[in-house]
Amino acid sequence: MATIDVYNHGVPAESAFGYSQAVRSGDLIHVSGQLSLSDSGEFVHADDFAAQLRQTYVNLDKVLDHFGVTRNQVVSQTLYVVDLQRNSEAIMKGNPAYFGDHRPASTVFGVTELTFPGQAVEIAFVVDMKLPA
């Protein structure tokens, strides 16, 4: 039987929208799209892509920490980006800064809008707990 563990940040949107930030099933962790939310669940850094990217990675680290895994165990990421052409350079800087030498599979979608006005990025991960940390 697979082990299931659920993680939430404890922000209002989790119950309002009816989702979890991450679900572990066996050795895989599926992390919902993370975005630039403060600890209290407020959207921060509207219209500042680089700051949103940094805060989103901070929130992803909170999820990874909960499960006792590291960035090196991320096997894939999916980025949803508003105005992809304008923000591609920031992604090219921010992604390697976050992952270092680790290179997960990555898919980037250009989208017209996300949940909050001024939101420019959302990132989802799949993590394999069996990989070396």
mmCIF file with all atom_site columns, C-alpha atoms in Angstrom:
data_model
loop_
_atom_site.group_PDB
_atom_site.id
_atom_site.type_symbol
_atom_site.label_atom_id
_atom_site.label_alt_id
_atom_site.label_comp_id
_atom_site.label_asym_id
_atom_site.label_entity_id
_atom_site.label_seq_id
_atom_site.pdbx_PDB_ins_code
_atom_site.Cartn_x
_atom_site.Cartn_y
_atom_site.Cartn_z
_atom_site.occupancy
_atom_site.B_iso_or_equiv
_atom_site.pdbx_formal_charge
_atom_site.auth_seq_id
_atom_site.auth_comp_id
_atom_site.auth_asym_id
_atom_site.auth_atom_id
_atom_site.pdbx_PDB_model_num
ATOM 1   C CA . MET A 1 1   ? 0.000   0.000  0.000   1.00 0.00 ? 1   MET A CA 1
ATOM 2   C CA . ALA A 1 2   ? 1.309   3.447  -0.941  1.00 0.00 ? 2   ALA A CA 1
ATOM 3   C CA . THR A 1 3   ? 2.113   5.977  1.735   1.00 0.00 ? 3   THR A CA 1
ATOM 4   C CA . ILE A 1 4   ? 0.056   9.167  1.426   1.00 0.00 ? 4   ILE A CA 1
ATOM 5   C CA . ASP A 1 5   ? 0.978   12.432 3.142   1.00 0.00 ? 5   ASP A CA 1
ATOM 6   C CA . VAL A 1 6   ? -0.577  15.819 2.436   1.00 0.00 ? 6   VAL A CA 1
ATOM 7   C CA . TYR A 1 7   ? 0.982   19.231 3.079   1.00 0.00 ? 7   TYR A CA 1
ATOM 8   C CA . ASN A 1 8   ? -0.679  22.639 3.256   1.00 0.00 ? 8   ASN A CA 1
ATOM 9   C CA . HIS A 1 9   ? 0.669   26.121 4.023   1.00 0.00 ? 9   HIS A CA 1
ATOM 10  C CA . GLY A 1 10  ? -2.456  26.878 6.053   1.00 0.00 ? 10  GLY A CA 1
ATOM 11  C CA . VAL A 1 11  ? -3.611  29.726 3.817   1.00 0.00 ? 11  VAL A CA 1
ATOM 12  C CA . PRO A 1 12  ? -7.303  30.462 3.147   1.00 0.00 ? 12  PRO A CA 1
ATOM 13  C CA . ALA A 1 13  ? -7.142  29.549 -0.566  1.00 0.00 ? 13  ALA A CA 1
ATOM 14  C CA . GLU A 1 14  ? -6.500  25.888 0.265   1.00 0.00 ? 14  GLU A CA 1
ATOM 15  C CA . SER A 1 15  ? -9.943  25.413 1.750   1.00 0.00 ? 15  SER A CA 1
ATOM 16  C CA . ALA A 1 16  ? -11.647 27.949 -0.517  1.00 0.00 ? 16  ALA A CA 1
ATOM 17  C CA . PHE A 1 17  ? -10.418 26.210 -3.677  1.00 0.00 ? 17  PHE A CA 1
ATOM 18  C CA . GLY A 1 18  ? -10.334 22.698 -2.148  1.00 0.00 ? 18  GLY A CA 1
ATOM 19  C CA . TYR A 1 19  ? -6.762  21.606 -2.819  1.00 0.00 ? 19  TYR A CA 1
ATOM 20  C CA . SER A 1 20  ? -3.517  20.652 -1.082  1.00 0.00 ? 20  SER A CA 1
ATOM 21  C CA . GLN A 1 21  ? -0.135  22.240 -1.678  1.00 0.00 ? 21  GLN A CA 1
ATOM 22  C CA . ALA A 1 22  ? 1.442   18.823 -2.080  1.00 0.00 ? 22  ALA A CA 1
ATOM 23  C CA . VAL A 1 23  ? 0.518   15.163 -1.943  1.00 0.00 ? 23  VAL A CA 1
ATOM 24  C CA . ARG A 1 24  ? 3.007   12.369 -1.372  1.00 0.00 ? 24  ARG A CA 1
ATOM 25  C CA . SER A 1 25  ? 1.995   9.031  -2.821  1.00 0.00 ? 25  SER A CA 1
ATOM 26  C CA . GLY A 1 26  ? 4.628   6.356  -2.290  1.00 0.00 ? 26  GLY A CA 1
ATOM 27  C CA . ASP A 1 27  ? 7.980   7.871  -3.190  1.00 0.00 ? 27  ASP A CA 1
ATOM 28  C CA . LEU A 1 28  ? 6.596   10.643 -5.398  1.00 0.00 ? 28  LEU A CA 1
ATOM 29  C CA . ILE A 1 29  ? 5.546   14.077 -4.225  1.00 0.00 ? 29  ILE A CA 1
ATOM 30  C CA . HIS A 1 30  ? 3.264   16.101 -6.483  1.00 0.00 ? 30  HIS A CA 1
ATOM 31  C CA . VAL A 1 31  ? 3.542   19.780 -5.617  1.00 0.00 ? 31  VAL A CA 1
ATOM 32  C CA . SER A 1 32  ? 0.694   22.059 -6.684  1.00 0.00 ? 32  SER A CA 1
ATOM 33  C CA . GLY A 1 33  ? 1.508   25.252 -8.500  1.00 0.00 ? 33  GLY A CA 1
ATOM 34  C CA . GLN A 1 34  ? 3.214   27.569 -6.048  1.00 0.00 ? 34  GLN A CA 1
ATOM 35  C CA . LEU A 1 35  ? 3.151   31.314 -6.396  1.00 0.00 ? 35  LEU A CA 1
ATOM 36  C CA . SER A 1 36  ? 4.243   34.487 -4.701  1.00 0.00 ? 36  SER A CA 1
ATOM 37  C CA . LEU A 1 37  ? 2.280   34.258 -1.453  1.00 0.00 ? 37  LEU A CA 1
ATOM 38  C CA . SER A 1 38  ? 3.336   35.609 1.919   1.00 0.00 ? 38  SER A CA 1
ATOM 39  C CA . ASP A 1 39  ? 3.182   33.440 5.040   1.00 0.00 ? 39  ASP A CA 1
ATOM 40  C CA . SER A 1 40  ? -0.329  34.793 5.686   1.00 0.00 ? 40  SER A CA 1
ATOM 41  C CA . GLY A 1 41  ? -1.511  33.845 2.196   1.00 0.00 ? 41  GLY A CA 1
ATOM 42  C CA . GLU A 1 42  ? -1.447  37.335 0.689   1.00 0.00 ? 42  GLU A CA 1
ATOM 43  C CA . PHE A 1 43  ? -0.319  37.631 -2.940  1.00 0.00 ? 43  PHE A CA 1
ATOM 44  C CA . VAL A 1 44  ? 2.861   39.767 -2.982  1.00 0.00 ? 44  VAL A CA 1
ATOM 45  C CA . HIS A 1 45  ? 5.104   41.398 -5.615  1.00 0.00 ? 45  HIS A CA 1
ATOM 46  C CA . ALA A 1 46  ? 2.410   42.138 -8.204  1.00 0.00 ? 46  ALA A CA 1
ATOM 47  C CA . ASP A 1 47  ? 3.931   42.914 -11.622 1.00 0.00 ? 47  ASP A CA 1
ATOM 48  C CA . ASP A 1 48  ? 7.509   42.198 -10.411 1.00 0.00 ? 48  ASP A CA 1
ATOM 49  C CA . PHE A 1 49  ? 8.438   38.938 -12.119 1.00 0.00 ? 49  PHE A CA 1
ATOM 50  C CA . ALA A 1 50  ? 11.884  38.476 -10.547 1.00 0.00 ? 50  ALA A CA 1
ATOM 51  C CA . ALA A 1 51  ? 10.552  39.055 -7.017  1.00 0.00 ? 51  ALA A CA 1
ATOM 52  C CA . GLN A 1 52  ? 7.627   36.706 -7.656  1.00 0.00 ? 52  GLN A CA 1
ATOM 53  C CA . LEU A 1 53  ? 10.002  34.028 -8.918  1.00 0.00 ? 53  LEU A CA 1
ATOM 54  C CA . ARG A 1 54  ? 12.173  34.320 -5.787  1.00 0.00 ? 54  ARG A CA 1
ATOM 55  C CA . GLN A 1 55  ? 9.151   34.161 -3.437  1.00 0.00 ? 55  GLN A CA 1
ATOM 56  C CA . THR A 1 56  ? 7.705   31.225 -5.362  1.00 0.00 ? 56  THR A CA 1
ATOM 57  C CA . TYR A 1 57  ? 10.939  29.285 -4.893  1.00 0.00 ? 57  TYR A CA 1
ATOM 58  C CA . VAL A 1 58  ? 10.879  30.174 -1.159  1.00 0.00 ? 58  VAL A CA 1
ATOM 59  C CA . ASN A 1 59  ? 7.397   28.644 -0.972  1.00 0.00 ? 59  ASN A CA 1
ATOM 60  C CA . LEU A 1 60  ? 8.537   25.574 -2.894  1.00 0.00 ? 60  LEU A CA 1
ATOM 61  C CA . ASP A 1 61  ? 11.365  25.149 -0.369  1.00 0.00 ? 61  ASP A CA 1
ATOM 62  C CA . LYS A 1 62  ? 8.795   25.106 2.456   1.00 0.00 ? 62  LYS A CA 1
ATOM 63  C CA . VAL A 1 63  ? 7.049   22.196 0.749   1.00 0.00 ? 63  VAL A CA 1
ATOM 64  C CA . LEU A 1 64  ? 10.321  20.337 0.155   1.00 0.00 ? 64  LEU A CA 1
ATOM 65  C CA . ASP A 1 65  ? 11.367  20.915 3.783   1.00 0.00 ? 65  ASP A CA 1
ATOM 66  C CA . HIS A 1 66  ? 8.104   19.421 5.044   1.00 0.00 ? 66  HIS A CA 1
ATOM 67  C CA . PHE A 1 67  ? 8.863   16.171 3.249   1.00 0.00 ? 67  PHE A CA 1
ATOM 68  C CA . GLY A 1 68  ? 12.577  16.179 4.131   1.00 0.00 ? 68  GLY A CA 1
ATOM 69  C CA . VAL A 1 69  ? 13.691  16.369 0.505   1.00 0.00 ? 69  VAL A CA 1
ATOM 70  C CA . THR A 1 70  ? 15.947  18.714 -1.429  1.00 0.00 ? 70  THR A CA 1
ATOM 71  C CA . ARG A 1 71  ? 15.971  20.499 -4.746  1.00 0.00 ? 71  ARG A CA 1
ATOM 72  C CA . ASN A 1 72  ? 18.183  17.707 -6.102  1.00 0.00 ? 72  ASN A CA 1
ATOM 73  C CA . GLN A 1 73  ? 15.225  15.336 -5.837  1.00 0.00 ? 73  GLN A CA 1
ATOM 74  C CA . VAL A 1 74  ? 12.980  17.433 -8.076  1.00 0.00 ? 74  VAL A CA 1
ATOM 75  C CA . VAL A 1 75  ? 12.526  15.408 -11.266 1.00 0.00 ? 75  VAL A CA 1
ATOM 76  C CA . SER A 1 76  ? 10.313  17.839 -13.170 1.00 0.00 ? 76  SER A CA 1
ATOM 77  C CA . GLN A 1 77  ? 8.939   21.319 -12.966 1.00 0.00 ? 77  GLN A CA 1
ATOM 78  C CA . THR A 1 78  ? 6.216   23.094 -14.867 1.00 0.00 ? 78  THR A CA 1
ATOM 79  C CA . LEU A 1 79  ? 6.222   26.866 -15.069 1.00 0.00 ? 79  LEU A CA 1
ATOM 80  C CA . TYR A 1 80  ? 3.224   28.961 -16.093 1.00 0.00 ? 80  TYR A CA 1
ATOM 81  C CA . VAL A 1 81  ? 4.391   32.408 -17.149 1.00 0.00 ? 81  VAL A CA 1
ATOM 82  C CA . VAL A 1 82  ? 2.485   35.514 -18.194 1.00 0.00 ? 82  VAL A CA 1
ATOM 83  C CA . ASP A 1 83  ? 4.292   37.435 -20.956 1.00 0.00 ? 83  ASP A CA 1
ATOM 84  C CA . LEU A 1 84  ? 6.815   34.661 -21.508 1.00 0.00 ? 84  LEU A CA 1
ATOM 85  C CA . GLN A 1 85  ? 8.956   36.549 -24.020 1.00 0.00 ? 85  GLN A CA 1
ATOM 86  C CA . ARG A 1 86  ? 9.456   39.471 -21.655 1.00 0.00 ? 86  ARG A CA 1
ATOM 87  C CA . ASN A 1 87  ? 10.168  37.220 -18.656 1.00 0.00 ? 87  ASN A CA 1
ATOM 88  C CA . SER A 1 88  ? 12.316  34.519 -20.269 1.00 0.00 ? 88  SER A CA 1
ATOM 89  C CA . GLU A 1 89  ? 15.603  36.169 -19.283 1.00 0.00 ? 89  GLU A CA 1
ATOM 90  C CA . ALA A 1 90  ? 14.563  36.249 -15.616 1.00 0.00 ? 90  ALA A CA 1
ATOM 91  C CA . ILE A 1 91  ? 13.706  32.536 -15.840 1.00 0.00 ? 91  ILE A CA 1
ATOM 92  C CA . MET A 1 92  ? 17.113  31.815 -17.392 1.00 0.00 ? 92  MET A CA 1
ATOM 93  C CA . LYS A 1 93  ? 18.745  33.522 -14.402 1.00 0.00 ? 93  LYS A CA 1
ATOM 94  C CA . GLY A 1 94  ? 16.398  32.399 -11.632 1.00 0.00 ? 94  GLY A CA 1
ATOM 95  C CA . ASN A 1 95  ? 16.112  28.717 -12.515 1.00 0.00 ? 95  ASN A CA 1
ATOM 96  C CA . PRO A 1 96  ? 19.877  27.924 -12.366 1.00 0.00 ? 96  PRO A CA 1
ATOM 97  C CA . ALA A 1 97  ? 20.221  30.135 -9.291  1.00 0.00 ? 97  ALA A CA 1
ATOM 98  C CA . TYR A 1 98  ? 17.628  27.964 -7.548  1.00 0.00 ? 98  TYR A CA 1
ATOM 99  C CA . PHE A 1 99  ? 18.753  24.533 -8.761  1.00 0.00 ? 99  PHE A CA 1
ATOM 100 C CA . GLY A 1 100 ? 22.519  25.023 -9.037  1.00 0.00 ? 100 GLY A CA 1
ATOM 101 C CA . ASP A 1 101 ? 23.989  22.129 -11.031 1.00 0.00 ? 101 ASP A CA 1
ATOM 102 C CA . HIS A 1 102 ? 20.807  20.041 -10.798 1.00 0.00 ? 102 HIS A CA 1
ATOM 103 C CA . ARG A 1 103 ? 18.767  19.968 -14.004 1.00 0.00 ? 103 ARG A CA 1
ATOM 104 C CA . PRO A 1 104 ? 15.207  18.629 -13.651 1.00 0.00 ? 104 PRO A CA 1
ATOM 105 C CA . ALA A 1 105 ? 12.971  18.156 -16.658 1.00 0.00 ? 105 ALA A CA 1
ATOM 106 C CA . SER A 1 106 ? 11.197  21.435 -17.301 1.00 0.00 ? 106 SER A CA 1
ATOM 107 C CA . THR A 1 107 ? 8.194   22.637 -19.260 1.00 0.00 ? 107 THR A CA 1
ATOM 108 C CA . VAL A 1 108 ? 7.315   26.306 -19.580 1.00 0.00 ? 108 VAL A CA 1
ATOM 109 C CA . PHE A 1 109 ? 3.897   27.489 -20.731 1.00 0.00 ? 109 PHE A CA 1
ATOM 110 C CA . GLY A 1 110 ? 3.148   31.031 -21.769 1.00 0.00 ? 110 GLY A CA 1
ATOM 111 C CA . VAL A 1 111 ? -0.300  31.934 -20.414 1.00 0.00 ? 111 VAL A CA 1
ATOM 112 C CA . THR A 1 112 ? -2.522  34.983 -20.726 1.00 0.00 ? 112 THR A CA 1
ATOM 113 C CA . GLU A 1 113 ? -3.359  35.266 -17.045 1.00 0.00 ? 113 GLU A CA 1
ATOM 114 C CA . LEU A 1 114 ? -3.078  33.553 -13.660 1.00 0.00 ? 114 LEU A CA 1
ATOM 115 C CA . THR A 1 115 ? -5.194  33.727 -10.497 1.00 0.00 ? 115 THR A CA 1
ATOM 116 C CA . PHE A 1 116 ? -4.261  37.156 -9.082  1.00 0.00 ? 116 PHE A CA 1
ATOM 117 C CA . PRO A 1 117 ? -4.031  40.507 -10.880 1.00 0.00 ? 117 PRO A CA 1
ATOM 118 C CA . GLY A 1 118 ? -0.326  41.109 -11.474 1.00 0.00 ? 118 GLY A CA 1
ATOM 119 C CA . GLN A 1 119 ? 0.596   37.453 -10.978 1.00 0.00 ? 119 GLN A CA 1
ATOM 120 C CA . ALA A 1 120 ? 3.208   36.495 -13.552 1.00 0.00 ? 120 ALA A CA 1
ATOM 121 C CA . VAL A 1 121 ? 4.433   33.020 -12.539 1.00 0.00 ? 121 VAL A CA 1
ATOM 122 C CA . GLU A 1 122 ? 3.305   29.742 -10.987 1.00 0.00 ? 122 GLU A CA 1
ATOM 123 C CA . ILE A 1 123 ? 5.499   26.642 -10.607 1.00 0.00 ? 123 ILE A CA 1
ATOM 124 C CA . ALA A 1 124 ? 4.611   22.990 -9.953  1.00 0.00 ? 124 ALA A CA 1
ATOM 125 C CA . PHE A 1 125 ? 7.086   20.198 -9.094  1.00 0.00 ? 125 PHE A CA 1
ATOM 126 C CA . VAL A 1 126 ? 7.254   16.431 -9.092  1.00 0.00 ? 126 VAL A CA 1
ATOM 127 C CA . VAL A 1 127 ? 9.779   15.077 -6.584  1.00 0.00 ? 127 VAL A CA 1
ATOM 128 C CA . ASP A 1 128 ? 11.219  11.562 -6.271  1.00 0.00 ? 128 ASP A CA 1
ATOM 129 C CA . MET A 1 129 ? 12.128  10.772 -2.667  1.00 0.00 ? 129 MET A CA 1
ATOM 130 C CA . LYS A 1 130 ? 14.319  7.831  -3.742  1.00 0.00 ? 130 LYS A CA 1
ATOM 131 C CA . LEU A 1 131 ? 16.833  10.056 -5.479  1.00 0.00 ? 131 LEU A CA 1
ATOM 132 C CA . PRO A 1 132 ? 19.917  11.108 -3.519  1.00 0.00 ? 132 PRO A CA 1
ATOM 133 C CA . ALA A 1 133 ? 19.500  14.393 -1.672  1.00 0.00 ? 133 ALA A CA 1
#
